[in-house]
Amino acid sequence: MAAYEINFDGIVGPTHHYGGLSYGNVASMRNKKSVSHPKQAALQGLAKMKFMADLGLRQAVLPPHERPHVPTLRRLGYRGNDAAIIEKVAKDDPWLLSAVSNASAMWAANAATVSPSADTADGRVHLTPANLVTQFHRSIEAETTTAILRGIFADEKHFIVHDPLPASSALADEGAANHTRLCKQYGDAGVELFTYGGGPTTFPARQAQRASEMIARMHGLSSGRARFVQQNPAAIDAGAFHNDVVAVGNRNVLFVHEKAWVEPIWNDLPDVKTIRVSDADVPLADAIASYLFNSQLVTLPSGEDALIAPIECRENSRVATFLARGDFKHVHFVDVRQSMRNGGGPACLRLRVVLTDAELAATHPGVIFTDALFASLQQWIEKHYRDELSPDDLADPKLLAEGRAALDELTGILRLGSVYDFQR
Ligand code: SUG
């Protein structure tokens, strides 16, 4: 059956800042406490979506989460009105305020793992929101992500949105950032490649093997459809906290750094064309600094492949030399620098969902990207977002009110209903 890939991009939220919260994510660690530009960040993300849509690709959006998340602070014992709570936590524990204010839901590749209907036993699209337990600031995304995905993929005839895996380090799950699907055409049954981390590493391995295995079982993937492969500890320690920093697959093409996995799994994928990059040509450090493999590898309407790479790839001489070799006929560069400075490239910002026509028709239409939605979102960002945010600004209770006003309007634009705590 004919099917398409739809990229659901996370809209960057109004509290985008550099908290330095992700140990093992070298960009996040390096840019800790630098001044961020939320409006620019959101506009950069939106421009990427528009660029993809203009290439003739299908695009959709996922809304930001409510931040700062006062319900989490209340759960942790803070009492009083919202403004008083923000003021108190800003004094007590700036780390906590940054964590509950983080706009990290923008990295939609971590929202969920998605198996298209062609792969699953019951012929439905299966989605499992990620529990993101290795980073506290990300673990609080799971509940809202689940509510949003259930709003968008509500038709149980076509979709099932599972509960996130139980919140345990034994089942640590980071979603599609460690999952790539290989197939002939999108509508054909494919092979889903699950990458898990393991030691010994200095930086945390964020995906547990058991988590990947459970998701494959929950999604009803037969044993031939799911493959599990271990991430190279050296890649984790070089800063590849998610496998999508060192590998990306699309249809029958796998683009990978030779040090991504502990074993050369590409030798065992017969119908797959592997573009393998050696450490001599692009050392891991350059791959991670440029986010070459965090490009989006997409199929254009013409049937040709294109690589949508971050502009940082153009600025790294080894990476630029590799790209000039011509493995990809079409290479486009996008500017998502604000997100990149927190370790999120073009591919981190999107969740890929393969849908048939019938499934697309059953998907909530309000989130599908059109020129009209582009125009509304642009206006909405211009109206609500601050130009600049420093970590100290998180203590400003006005930021909370501004964020709520923005999100309330956004749920109207996307016709999503009440998905946020403050709306209930
Ligand atoms: O989980 N950064 C994110 C980046 C996620 C990138 N996603 C993929 N590779 N798919 C993370 O480490 C930094 C937040 C801060 O420090 O303010 C952060 O959460």
mmCIF file of C-alpha atoms in Angstrom, residues 38-357:
data_model
loop_
_atom_site.group_PDB
_atom_site.id
_atom_site.type_symbol
_atom_site.label_atom_id
_atom_site.label_comp_id
_atom_site.label_asym_id
_atom_site.label_seq_id
_atom_site.Cartn_x
_atom_site.Cartn_y
_atom_site.Cartn_z
ATOM 1 C CA PRO A 38 13.830 32.005 21.818
ATOM 2 C CA LYS A 39 12.163 33.931 18.984
ATOM 3 C CA GLN A 40 15.019 33.258 16.625
ATOM 4 C CA ALA A 41 15.083 29.608 17.699
ATOM 5 C CA ALA A 42 11.377 29.130 16.986
ATOM 6 C CA LEU A 43 11.635 30.964 13.652
ATOM 7 C CA GLN A 44 14.616 28.823 12.641
ATOM 8 C CA GLY A 45 12.615 25.668 13.369
ATOM 9 C CA LEU A 46 9.640 27.031 11.471
ATOM 10 C CA ALA A 47 11.832 27.973 8.490
ATOM 11 C CA LYS A 48 13.127 24.414 8.360
ATOM 12 C CA MET A 49 9.555 23.087 8.237
ATOM 13 C CA LYS A 50 8.696 25.517 5.454
ATOM 14 C CA PHE A 51 11.811 24.517 3.533
ATOM 15 C CA MET A 52 10.880 20.825 3.771
ATOM 16 C CA ALA A 53 7.286 21.506 2.763
ATOM 17 C CA ASP A 54 8.504 23.555 -0.211
ATOM 18 C CA LEU A 55 10.605 20.584 -1.325
ATOM 19 C CA GLY A 56 7.294 18.753 -1.663
ATOM 20 C CA LEU A 57 7.685 16.755 1.561
ATOM 21 C CA ARG A 58 4.902 16.175 4.065
ATOM 22 C CA GLN A 59 5.265 18.102 7.260
ATOM 23 C CA ALA A 60 3.390 18.476 10.532
ATOM 24 C CA VAL A 61 3.983 20.073 13.926
ATOM 25 C CA LEU A 62 4.013 19.094 17.588
ATOM 26 C CA PRO A 63 3.298 21.868 20.111
ATOM 27 C CA PRO A 64 5.713 22.894 22.895
ATOM 28 C CA HIS A 65 4.987 21.914 26.490
ATOM 29 C CA GLU A 66 3.922 24.161 29.339
ATOM 30 C CA ARG A 67 7.093 25.601 30.886
ATOM 31 C CA PRO A 68 7.957 26.324 33.630
ATOM 32 C CA HIS A 69 5.956 23.293 34.719
ATOM 33 C CA VAL A 70 4.471 24.362 38.031
ATOM 34 C CA PRO A 71 2.618 21.042 38.623
ATOM 35 C CA THR A 72 6.027 19.325 38.860
ATOM 36 C CA LEU A 73 7.146 21.891 41.447
ATOM 37 C CA ARG A 74 3.971 21.366 43.458
ATOM 38 C CA ARG A 75 4.527 17.630 43.313
ATOM 39 C CA LEU A 76 8.004 18.268 44.742
ATOM 40 C CA GLY A 77 6.584 20.115 47.728
ATOM 41 C CA TYR A 78 6.453 23.769 46.661
ATOM 42 C CA ARG A 79 3.331 25.529 47.903
ATOM 43 C CA GLY A 80 1.683 28.911 47.386
ATOM 44 C CA ASN A 81 0.575 30.729 44.286
ATOM 45 C CA ASP A 82 2.408 30.129 41.023
ATOM 46 C CA ALA A 83 4.450 33.353 41.151
ATOM 47 C CA ALA A 84 5.532 32.674 44.742
ATOM 48 C CA ILE A 85 6.596 29.163 43.807
ATOM 49 C CA ILE A 86 8.727 30.414 40.916
ATOM 50 C CA GLU A 87 10.340 33.012 43.143
ATOM 51 C CA LYS A 88 11.107 30.452 45.847
ATOM 52 C CA VAL A 89 12.535 27.811 43.541
ATOM 53 C CA ALA A 90 14.661 30.443 41.753
ATOM 54 C CA LYS A 91 16.302 31.162 45.117
ATOM 55 C CA ASP A 92 16.427 27.577 46.424
ATOM 56 C CA ASP A 93 17.464 25.653 43.372
ATOM 57 C CA PRO A 94 18.204 27.356 40.031
ATOM 58 C CA TRP A 95 18.999 23.950 38.508
ATOM 59 C CA LEU A 96 15.453 22.793 39.258
ATOM 60 C CA LEU A 97 13.956 25.964 37.808
ATOM 61 C CA SER A 98 15.973 25.481 34.617
ATOM 62 C CA ALA A 99 14.917 21.830 34.431
ATOM 63 C CA VAL A 100 11.185 22.545 34.770
ATOM 64 C CA SER A 101 11.536 25.472 32.345
ATOM 65 C CA ASN A 102 13.420 23.632 29.639
ATOM 66 C CA ALA A 103 12.006 23.723 26.122
ATOM 67 C CA SER A 104 13.484 20.293 25.398
ATOM 68 C CA ALA A 105 10.204 18.907 24.007
ATOM 69 C CA MET A 106 11.279 20.644 20.778
ATOM 70 C CA TRP A 107 13.461 17.590 20.040
ATOM 71 C CA ALA A 108 10.609 15.517 18.720
ATOM 72 C CA ALA A 109 12.866 12.620 17.718
ATOM 73 C CA ASN A 110 12.761 11.835 21.433
ATOM 74 C CA ALA A 111 8.990 12.070 21.703
ATOM 75 C CA ALA A 112 8.221 8.476 20.786
ATOM 76 C CA THR A 113 9.125 5.348 18.846
ATOM 77 C CA VAL A 114 6.838 4.816 15.886
ATOM 78 C CA SER A 115 6.190 1.606 13.943
ATOM 79 C CA PRO A 116 4.210 1.983 10.718
ATOM 80 C CA SER A 117 1.241 -0.288 10.097
ATOM 81 C CA ALA A 118 3.122 -2.294 7.452
ATOM 82 C CA ASP A 119 5.414 -3.644 10.193
ATOM 83 C CA THR A 120 2.995 -4.427 13.001
ATOM 84 C CA ALA A 121 1.020 -7.597 13.756
ATOM 85 C CA ASP A 122 -2.356 -5.848 14.086
ATOM 86 C CA GLY A 123 -1.882 -3.560 11.078
ATOM 87 C CA ARG A 124 -2.121 -0.383 13.162
ATOM 88 C CA VAL A 125 0.435 2.366 13.591
ATOM 89 C CA HIS A 126 2.029 1.919 17.020
ATOM 90 C CA LEU A 127 3.519 4.805 18.984
ATOM 91 C CA THR A 128 5.247 4.563 22.355
ATOM 92 C CA PRO A 129 6.079 7.896 23.997
ATOM 93 C CA ALA A 130 9.603 7.876 25.441
ATOM 94 C CA ASN A 131 10.017 7.908 29.226
ATOM 95 C CA LEU A 132 13.298 9.882 28.910
ATOM 96 C CA VAL A 133 14.281 8.853 32.424
ATOM 97 C CA THR A 134 18.021 9.512 32.178
ATOM 98 C CA GLN A 135 17.584 13.304 32.276
ATOM 99 C CA PHE A 136 15.173 14.746 34.828
ATOM 100 C CA HIS A 137 14.273 17.757 32.687
ATOM 101 C CA ARG A 138 13.276 15.419 29.871
ATOM 102 C CA SER A 139 11.468 12.838 32.008
ATOM 103 C CA ILE A 140 8.699 15.368 32.677
ATOM 104 C CA GLU A 141 7.861 15.436 28.955
ATOM 105 C CA ALA A 142 6.360 11.941 28.815
ATOM 106 C CA GLU A 143 2.914 12.726 30.226
ATOM 107 C CA THR A 144 2.179 15.722 28.009
ATOM 108 C CA THR A 145 3.674 14.009 24.957
ATOM 109 C CA THR A 146 1.326 11.087 25.534
ATOM 110 C CA ALA A 147 -1.685 13.432 25.781
ATOM 111 C CA ILE A 148 -0.668 15.293 22.619
ATOM 112 C CA LEU A 149 -0.048 12.126 20.599
ATOM 113 C CA ARG A 150 -3.365 10.702 21.786
ATOM 114 C CA GLY A 151 -5.018 13.899 20.592
ATOM 115 C CA ILE A 152 -3.405 13.702 17.164
ATOM 116 C CA PHE A 153 -3.635 9.952 16.631
ATOM 117 C CA ALA A 154 -6.976 9.417 18.309
ATOM 118 C CA ASP A 155 -8.582 6.973 15.875
ATOM 119 C CA GLU A 156 -8.128 3.567 17.448
ATOM 120 C CA LYS A 157 -8.954 1.824 14.226
ATOM 121 C CA HIS A 158 -5.640 3.051 12.828
ATOM 122 C CA PHE A 159 -3.475 4.010 15.791
ATOM 123 C CA ILE A 160 -2.431 2.917 19.215
ATOM 124 C CA VAL A 161 -0.515 5.282 21.480
ATOM 125 C CA HIS A 162 0.881 3.095 24.261
ATOM 126 C CA ASP A 163 1.755 4.299 27.739
ATOM 127 C CA PRO A 164 5.436 5.204 28.093
ATOM 128 C CA LEU A 165 7.536 2.377 29.559
ATOM 129 C CA PRO A 166 7.658 2.369 33.385
ATOM 130 C CA ALA A 167 10.097 5.002 34.655
ATOM 131 C CA SER A 168 13.134 2.916 35.530
ATOM 132 C CA SER A 169 16.746 3.106 34.403
ATOM 133 C CA ALA A 170 16.438 -0.559 33.413
ATOM 134 C CA LEU A 171 13.858 0.568 30.836
ATOM 135 C CA ALA A 172 15.354 3.924 29.863
ATOM 136 C CA ASP A 173 13.897 4.928 26.532
ATOM 137 C CA GLU A 174 14.696 7.936 24.327
ATOM 138 C CA GLY A 175 12.341 7.213 21.448
ATOM 139 C CA ALA A 176 13.075 7.448 17.759
ATOM 140 C CA ALA A 177 16.532 8.976 18.270
ATOM 141 C CA ASN A 178 17.724 5.389 18.681
ATOM 142 C CA HIS A 179 15.474 3.819 16.082
ATOM 143 C CA THR A 180 15.636 3.837 12.330
ATOM 144 C CA ARG A 181 13.560 1.950 9.825
ATOM 145 C CA LEU A 182 14.844 0.460 6.606
ATOM 146 C CA CYS A 183 12.507 -0.615 3.823
ATOM 147 C CA LYS A 184 12.132 -0.618 0.062
ATOM 148 C CA GLN A 185 9.152 1.719 -0.231
ATOM 149 C CA TYR A 186 7.577 3.345 2.834
ATOM 150 C CA GLY A 187 4.472 1.204 2.490
ATOM 151 C CA ASP A 188 6.424 -2.075 2.421
ATOM 152 C CA ALA A 189 7.167 -4.014 5.567
ATOM 153 C CA GLY A 190 10.590 -2.960 6.796
ATOM 154 C CA VAL A 191 13.310 -3.741 9.292
ATOM 155 C CA GLU A 192 13.364 -1.595 12.414
ATOM 156 C CA LEU A 193 16.820 -1.095 13.795
ATOM 157 C CA PHE A 194 16.876 -0.378 17.529
ATOM 158 C CA THR A 195 20.109 0.943 19.026
ATOM 159 C CA TYR A 196 20.793 0.568 22.727
ATOM 160 C CA GLY A 197 23.631 1.827 24.867
ATOM 161 C CA GLY A 198 25.950 -0.056 27.145
ATOM 162 C CA GLY A 199 29.101 0.323 29.119
ATOM 163 C CA PRO A 200 31.661 0.940 30.101
ATOM 164 C CA THR A 201 31.138 4.621 29.377
ATOM 165 C CA THR A 202 31.926 7.877 31.148
ATOM 166 C CA PHE A 203 28.847 9.579 29.747
ATOM 167 C CA PRO A 204 25.453 7.945 30.355
ATOM 168 C CA ALA A 205 24.130 5.377 27.904
ATOM 169 C CA ARG A 206 20.593 6.638 27.521
ATOM 170 C CA GLN A 207 18.791 3.750 25.824
ATOM 171 C CA ALA A 208 18.386 0.429 27.664
ATOM 172 C CA GLN A 209 18.421 -2.765 25.606
ATOM 173 C CA ARG A 210 15.357 -4.061 27.452
ATOM 174 C CA ALA A 211 13.437 -0.901 26.624
ATOM 175 C CA SER A 212 14.022 -1.433 22.914
ATOM 176 C CA GLU A 213 13.039 -5.100 23.166
ATOM 177 C CA MET A 214 9.833 -4.286 25.034
ATOM 178 C CA ILE A 215 8.827 -1.661 22.512
ATOM 179 C CA ALA A 216 9.373 -4.099 19.658
ATOM 180 C CA ARG A 217 7.140 -6.581 21.478
ATOM 181 C CA MET A 218 4.456 -4.000 22.314
ATOM 182 C CA HIS A 219 4.415 -2.883 18.685
ATOM 183 C CA GLY A 220 3.926 -6.454 17.501
ATOM 184 C CA LEU A 221 7.069 -6.567 15.375
ATOM 185 C CA SER A 222 7.913 -10.115 14.371
ATOM 186 C CA SER A 223 11.462 -11.233 15.138
ATOM 187 C CA GLY A 224 12.589 -10.645 11.568
ATOM 188 C CA ARG A 225 11.293 -7.068 11.637
ATOM 189 C CA ALA A 226 13.213 -5.899 14.708
ATOM 190 C CA ARG A 227 16.984 -5.824 14.994
ATOM 191 C CA PHE A 228 18.896 -4.700 18.050
ATOM 192 C CA VAL A 229 22.394 -3.332 17.938
ATOM 193 C CA GLN A 230 24.652 -1.862 20.586
ATOM 194 C CA GLN A 231 25.976 1.644 20.340
ATOM 195 C CA ASN A 232 29.751 1.934 20.453
ATOM 196 C CA PRO A 233 30.777 3.147 23.952
ATOM 197 C CA ALA A 234 33.454 5.267 22.251
ATOM 198 C CA ALA A 235 30.721 7.104 20.322
ATOM 199 C CA ILE A 236 28.804 7.795 23.553
ATOM 200 C CA ASP A 237 31.934 9.146 25.193
ATOM 201 C CA ALA A 238 32.687 11.336 22.178
ATOM 202 C CA GLY A 239 29.252 12.944 22.676
ATOM 203 C CA ALA A 240 26.857 10.757 20.668
ATOM 204 C CA PHE A 241 24.312 10.592 23.481
ATOM 205 C CA HIS A 242 21.746 9.440 20.919
ATOM 206 C CA ASN A 243 22.529 7.218 17.964
ATOM 207 C CA ASP A 244 20.965 9.704 15.552
ATOM 208 C CA VAL A 245 24.076 11.822 16.085
ATOM 209 C CA VAL A 246 26.148 9.183 14.247
ATOM 210 C CA ALA A 247 23.694 7.384 11.937
ATOM 211 C CA VAL A 248 20.554 7.983 9.909
ATOM 212 C CA GLY A 249 18.564 5.643 7.691
ATOM 213 C CA ASN A 250 15.865 6.250 5.137
ATOM 214 C CA ARG A 251 14.190 3.600 2.985
ATOM 215 C CA ASN A 252 17.054 1.382 1.743
ATOM 216 C CA VAL A 253 19.865 3.836 2.524
ATOM 217 C CA LEU A 254 21.896 3.801 5.713
ATOM 218 C CA PHE A 255 24.273 6.709 6.311
ATOM 219 C CA VAL A 256 26.533 5.887 9.211
ATOM 220 C CA HIS A 257 29.824 6.643 10.890
ATOM 221 C CA GLU A 258 31.945 3.503 11.063
ATOM 222 C CA LYS A 259 32.257 3.881 14.834
ATOM 223 C CA ALA A 260 28.525 4.179 15.525
ATOM 224 C CA TRP A 261 27.956 0.578 16.607
ATOM 225 C CA VAL A 262 29.996 -2.158 18.245
ATOM 226 C CA GLU A 263 29.388 -4.432 15.256
ATOM 227 C CA PRO A 264 29.259 -3.736 11.518
ATOM 228 C CA ILE A 265 25.556 -4.476 11.227
ATOM 229 C CA TRP A 266 25.525 -3.088 7.677
ATOM 230 C CA ASN A 267 27.197 -6.369 6.561
ATOM 231 C CA ASP A 268 24.045 -8.112 7.654
ATOM 232 C CA LEU A 269 21.469 -5.907 5.917
ATOM 233 C CA PRO A 270 21.355 -7.384 2.413
ATOM 234 C CA ASP A 271 19.027 -4.969 0.620
ATOM 235 C CA VAL A 272 20.455 -1.836 2.161
ATOM 236 C CA LYS A 273 22.860 0.568 0.517
ATOM 237 C CA THR A 274 25.260 1.727 3.217
ATOM 238 C CA ILE A 275 27.169 4.982 2.977
ATOM 239 C CA ARG A 276 29.766 4.387 5.638
ATOM 240 C CA VAL A 277 32.076 7.205 6.661
ATOM 241 C CA SER A 278 35.471 6.282 8.038
ATOM 242 C CA ASP A 279 37.023 7.869 11.078
ATOM 243 C CA ALA A 280 39.985 8.817 8.893
ATOM 244 C CA ASP A 281 37.731 10.918 6.632
ATOM 245 C CA VAL A 282 35.502 12.361 9.366
ATOM 246 C CA PRO A 283 36.731 11.720 12.912
ATOM 247 C CA LEU A 284 33.975 11.189 15.493
ATOM 248 C CA ALA A 285 34.774 14.593 17.010
ATOM 249 C CA ASP A 286 34.030 16.331 13.687
ATOM 250 C CA ALA A 287 30.910 14.246 13.125
ATOM 251 C CA ILE A 288 29.630 15.343 16.526
ATOM 252 C CA ALA A 289 30.700 18.985 16.240
ATOM 253 C CA SER A 290 29.016 19.335 12.824
ATOM 254 C CA TYR A 291 26.071 16.935 13.370
ATOM 255 C CA LEU A 292 26.607 15.546 9.856
ATOM 256 C CA PHE A 293 24.631 12.386 10.652
ATOM 257 C CA ASN A 294 21.872 14.354 12.306
ATOM 258 C CA SER A 295 20.887 15.485 8.857
ATOM 259 C CA GLN A 296 17.480 14.497 7.611
ATOM 260 C CA LEU A 297 17.790 11.933 4.863
ATOM 261 C CA VAL A 298 14.613 12.234 2.808
ATOM 262 C CA THR A 299 13.131 11.010 -0.447
ATOM 263 C CA LEU A 300 12.087 13.840 -2.740
ATOM 264 C CA PRO A 301 8.889 13.563 -4.800
ATOM 265 C CA SER A 302 11.172 12.724 -7.769
ATOM 266 C CA GLY A 303 12.244 9.572 -5.908
ATOM 267 C CA GLU A 304 15.790 10.874 -5.384
ATOM 268 C CA ASP A 305 17.361 11.156 -1.973
ATOM 269 C CA ALA A 306 18.339 14.451 -0.383
ATOM 270 C CA LEU A 307 20.346 15.254 2.697
ATOM 271 C CA ILE A 308 19.117 18.177 4.786
ATOM 272 C CA ALA A 309 22.197 19.072 6.799
ATOM 273 C CA PRO A 310 22.880 21.673 9.496
ATOM 274 C CA ILE A 311 24.909 24.657 8.243
ATOM 275 C CA GLU A 312 27.634 23.686 10.685
ATOM 276 C CA CYS A 313 28.537 20.938 8.154
ATOM 277 C CA ARG A 314 29.530 23.575 5.641
ATOM 278 C CA GLU A 315 31.838 25.158 8.183
ATOM 279 C CA ASN A 316 33.759 22.003 9.084
ATOM 280 C CA SER A 317 36.431 21.396 6.458
ATOM 281 C CA ARG A 318 36.566 17.595 6.834
ATOM 282 C CA VAL A 319 32.793 17.318 6.620
ATOM 283 C CA ALA A 320 32.610 19.730 3.692
ATOM 284 C CA THR A 321 35.266 17.626 1.901
ATOM 285 C CA PHE A 322 33.240 14.480 2.548
ATOM 286 C CA LEU A 323 30.044 16.089 1.217
ATOM 287 C CA ALA A 324 31.879 17.302 -1.887
ATOM 288 C CA ARG A 325 32.676 13.642 -2.670
ATOM 289 C CA GLY A 326 29.155 13.446 -4.042
ATOM 290 C CA ASP A 327 27.584 10.500 -2.187
ATOM 291 C CA PHE A 328 24.448 12.613 -2.056
ATOM 292 C CA LYS A 329 23.261 14.292 -5.201
ATOM 293 C CA HIS A 330 21.144 16.806 -3.304
ATOM 294 C CA VAL A 331 22.484 18.444 -0.143
ATOM 295 C CA HIS A 332 20.658 21.374 1.448
ATOM 296 C CA PHE A 333 21.822 23.279 4.500
ATOM 297 C CA VAL A 334 19.461 24.585 7.161
ATOM 298 C CA ASP A 335 20.130 27.015 9.996
ATOM 299 C CA VAL A 336 18.942 25.625 13.315
ATOM 300 C CA ARG A 337 21.879 27.058 15.268
ATOM 301 C CA GLN A 338 19.857 27.930 18.369
ATOM 302 C CA SER A 339 18.853 24.294 18.751
ATOM 303 C CA MET A 340 22.296 23.033 17.731
ATOM 304 C CA ARG A 341 23.819 24.910 20.656
ATOM 305 C CA ASN A 342 21.850 22.557 22.910
ATOM 306 C CA GLY A 343 22.835 19.472 20.907
ATOM 307 C CA GLY A 344 19.740 19.282 18.703
ATOM 308 C CA GLY A 345 20.190 19.176 14.918
ATOM 309 C CA PRO A 346 17.688 18.979 12.058
ATOM 310 C CA ALA A 347 16.883 15.298 12.695
ATOM 311 C CA CYS A 348 16.460 15.792 16.456
ATOM 312 C CA LEU A 349 13.729 18.318 15.787
ATOM 313 C CA ARG A 350 11.500 15.879 13.952
ATOM 314 C CA LEU A 351 9.565 12.687 14.586
ATOM 315 C CA ARG A 352 9.060 10.571 11.501
ATOM 316 C CA VAL A 353 5.659 8.978 11.072
ATOM 317 C CA VAL A 354 4.933 6.802 8.051
ATOM 318 C CA LEU A 355 1.238 6.885 7.170
ATOM 319 C CA THR A 356 -1.007 5.549 4.415
ATOM 320 C CA ASP A 357 -3.653 7.809 2.870
#
